């Protein structure tokens, strides 16, 4: 808008109102450096968390387990050393015992079969093939009474025992057929074991 005014010389002078700059849009200025810094901080924070987890589970726990194992190993060594110290005089004590007790034993008692070794022989050669109902040990002879089985199994057990280095002679003294099934028998296996200085070899 303009207004017309007459000047001193009656000349029309056109005056305009003052006009000010106007802005109809807004510019959003992005601080790229600040955004990059925030991203770096986030990445660094994640790295620190991963490093802390790795340190906890991969290093500290491993070190603790290693320390526990070392402590257990040291304790075991101490116990072993104590046992060895207790057994230092075992041989001399055993010799003294044998010299004192041996004179009171008969020849048969001196060369009595080692019972645990006899049981081991039976457990390894007989029981995997047939059940055992009774065992009798007299001097160096062992009588084993089997449960019900067939004659082929009895023959196989005798063959196994004969090939065992711990025996000198094996035979079947008797077989008793089952009253209900004639194909099954109960056998008595006679075993003569090797016996040197009171034990089965």
Coordinates of C-alpha atoms in Angstrom, one line a residue:
X1 CA 0.0 0.0 0.0
X2 CA 1.2 3.5 -0.6
X3 CA -0.1 6.8 0.4
X4 CA -0.1 9.9 -1.6
X5 CA 0.8 13.1 0.1
X6 CA 1.3 16.6 -1.3
X7 CA 4.6 18.1 -0.6
X8 CA 5.5 21.7 -0.3
X9 CA 5.6 22.1 -4.0
X10 CA 2.3 20.4 -4.4
X11 CA 4.0 17.4 -5.9
X12 CA 2.7 14.1 -5.1
X13 CA 5.2 12.0 -3.3
X14 CA 4.7 8.2 -3.0
X15 CA 5.8 6.9 0.3
X16 CA 6.0 3.1 1.0
X17 CA 5.7 1.4 4.3
X18 CA 8.8 -0.2 5.7
X19 CA 9.0 -3.8 4.6
X20 CA 10.8 -6.5 6.7
X21 CA 12.2 -9.8 5.5
X22 CA 9.9 -12.7 6.2
X23 CA 10.8 -16.5 6.3
X24 CA 8.2 -19.0 5.6
X25 CA 10.4 -22.2 5.9
X26 CA 12.6 -23.6 8.7
X27 CA 16.0 -25.2 8.2
X28 CA 17.0 -28.0 10.5
X29 CA 20.7 -28.0 10.8
X30 CA 22.1 -31.5 11.5
X31 CA 25.3 -31.6 13.6
X32 CA 27.0 -34.5 11.9
X33 CA 30.0 -34.4 14.2
X34 CA 27.8 -34.7 17.3
X35 CA 25.9 -37.7 15.8
X36 CA 29.1 -39.4 14.9
X37 CA 30.4 -38.9 18.5
X38 CA 27.2 -40.4 19.9
X39 CA 27.5 -43.4 17.6
X40 CA 31.2 -43.9 18.6
X41 CA 30.2 -43.8 22.3
X42 CA 27.5 -46.4 21.8
X43 CA 29.9 -48.7 20.0
X44 CA 32.5 -48.2 22.7
X45 CA 29.9 -48.9 25.4
X46 CA 29.0 -52.2 23.7
X47 CA 32.7 -53.0 23.4
X48 CA 33.2 -52.4 27.1
X49 CA 30.2 -54.7 28.0
X50 CA 31.6 -57.5 25.7
X51 CA 35.0 -57.0 27.2
X52 CA 33.6 -57.2 30.8
X53 CA 31.7 -60.4 29.9
X54 CA 34.8 -62.0 28.3
X55 CA 36.9 -61.0 31.3
X56 CA 34.4 -62.5 33.7
X57 CA 33.6 -65.8 32.0
X58 CA 36.7 -66.3 29.9
X59 CA 39.5 -65.2 32.2
X60 CA 38.4 -64.8 35.8
X61 CA 36.3 -68.0 35.9
X62 CA 39.1 -69.9 34.2
X63 CA 41.7 -68.6 36.6
X64 CA 39.4 -69.5 39.6
X65 CA 38.9 -73.0 38.2
X66 CA 42.6 -73.4 37.7
X67 CA 43.3 -72.3 41.2
X68 CA 40.8 -74.8 42.6
X69 CA 42.3 -77.6 40.6
X70 CA 45.8 -76.7 41.8
X71 CA 44.6 -76.6 45.3
X72 CA 42.9 -80.0 44.9
X73 CA 46.1 -81.4 43.3
X74 CA 48.2 -80.1 46.2
X75 CA 45.8 -81.6 48.7
X76 CA 46.0 -85.0 46.9
X77 CA 49.8 -84.8 46.9
X78 CA 49.8 -84.2 50.6
X79 CA 47.5 -87.1 51.3
X80 CA 49.6 -89.4 49.0
X81 CA 52.7 -88.3 50.8
X82 CA 51.1 -89.1 54.2
X83 CA 50.0 -92.5 53.0
X84 CA 53.5 -93.3 51.6
X85 CA 54.9 -92.3 55.0
X86 CA 52.5 -94.6 56.8
X87 CA 53.5 -97.5 54.4
X88 CA 57.2 -97.0 54.6
X89 CA 57.5 -99.8 57.2
X90 CA 54.9 -102.1 55.6
X91 CA 57.4 -104.5 54.0
X92 CA 59.4 -105.0 57.2
X93 CA 56.2 -105.4 59.2
X94 CA 54.9 -108.0 56.8
X95 CA 58.2 -110.0 56.9
X96 CA 58.2 -109.9 60.6
X97 CA 54.5 -111.1 60.7
X98 CA 55.2 -113.9 58.3
X99 CA 58.3 -115.1 60.3
X100 CA 56.3 -115.1 63.5
X101 CA 53.0 -116.6 62.2
X102 CA 54.4 -118.9 59.5
X103 CA 55.9 -121.3 62.0
X104 CA 52.4 -122.0 63.4
X105 CA 50.9 -122.9 60.0
X106 CA 50.7 -126.3 58.4
X107 CA 52.1 -127.0 54.9
X108 CA 48.6 -127.0 53.6
X109 CA 47.7 -123.7 55.3
X110 CA 51.0 -122.1 54.1
X111 CA 50.1 -122.8 50.4
X112 CA 46.4 -122.1 50.7
X113 CA 44.9 -120.5 47.6
X114 CA 44.3 -116.8 47.6
X115 CA 40.5 -116.6 47.8
X116 CA 40.0 -113.3 46.1
X117 CA 42.1 -114.5 43.2
X118 CA 40.1 -117.7 43.0
X119 CA 36.9 -115.6 42.9
X120 CA 38.4 -113.5 40.2
X121 CA 39.2 -116.6 38.1
X122 CA 35.6 -117.8 38.4
X123 CA 34.3 -114.3 37.7
X124 CA 36.3 -114.0 34.5
X125 CA 36.1 -117.5 33.1
X126 CA 32.8 -119.1 34.3
X127 CA 30.2 -116.5 35.3
X128 CA 30.0 -114.8 31.9
X129 CA 28.9 -118.2 30.4
X130 CA 26.9 -119.9 33.2
X131 CA 25.5 -119.1 36.6
X132 CA 27.3 -120.5 39.7
X133 CA 25.3 -122.0 42.5
X134 CA 28.1 -123.0 44.9
X135 CA 31.9 -123.0 45.3
X136 CA 34.1 -125.2 47.4
X137 CA 37.9 -124.7 47.9
X138 CA 40.1 -127.4 49.3
X139 CA 43.9 -126.9 49.2
X140 CA 44.6 -126.0 45.6
X141 CA 41.5 -127.6 44.2
X142 CA 38.3 -125.6 43.5
X143 CA 34.9 -127.3 42.9
X144 CA 32.4 -125.1 41.1
X145 CA 28.7 -126.1 40.9
X146 CA 26.9 -124.5 38.0
X147 CA 23.3 -123.6 37.5
X148 CA 21.3 -125.2 34.7
X149 CA 22.9 -125.0 31.3
X150 CA 23.5 -127.1 28.2
X151 CA 26.4 -129.5 27.6
X152 CA 27.9 -127.3 24.9
X153 CA 28.2 -124.4 27.4
X154 CA 29.9 -126.7 29.9
X155 CA 32.4 -127.8 27.3
X156 CA 33.1 -124.2 26.4
X157 CA 33.7 -123.2 30.0
X158 CA 36.1 -126.1 30.5
X159 CA 38.0 -125.1 27.4
X160 CA 38.3 -121.5 28.6
X161 CA 39.6 -122.7 32.0
X162 CA 42.1 -125.1 30.5
X163 CA 43.6 -122.3 28.5
X164 CA 43.9 -120.0 31.5
X165 CA 47.5 -119.8 32.8
X166 CA 46.2 -119.8 36.4
X167 CA 45.0 -123.4 36.2
X168 CA 46.9 -126.7 35.8
X169 CA 44.0 -129.1 35.3
X170 CA 40.3 -128.8 34.7
X171 CA 37.6 -131.5 34.4
X172 CA 33.9 -132.1 34.8
X173 CA 33.2 -134.6 37.6
X174 CA 29.5 -134.9 37.2
X175 CA 26.4 -133.6 35.4
X176 CA 22.8 -133.8 36.7
X177 CA 20.0 -133.4 34.1
X178 CA 17.1 -131.2 34.9
X179 CA 13.9 -133.0 35.8
X180 CA 11.8 -130.9 33.5
X181 CA 14.1 -130.3 30.6
X182 CA 16.6 -133.1 29.8
X183 CA 18.6 -130.8 27.5
X184 CA 19.7 -128.8 30.6
X185 CA 22.2 -130.0 33.2
X186 CA 23.9 -128.9 36.4
X187 CA 27.6 -129.5 36.3
X188 CA 30.4 -129.8 38.8
X189 CA 33.6 -128.4 37.4
X190 CA 36.8 -129.4 39.2
X191 CA 39.7 -127.0 38.9
X192 CA 43.3 -127.5 40.0
X193 CA 44.9 -124.1 40.3
X194 CA 48.6 -123.2 40.1
X195 CA 49.7 -122.3 43.6
X196 CA 53.1 -120.8 44.4
X197 CA 53.7 -119.4 47.8
X198 CA 50.1 -119.2 48.8
X199 CA 48.4 -117.7 45.7
X200 CA 46.9 -118.3 42.3
X201 CA 49.2 -117.0 39.6

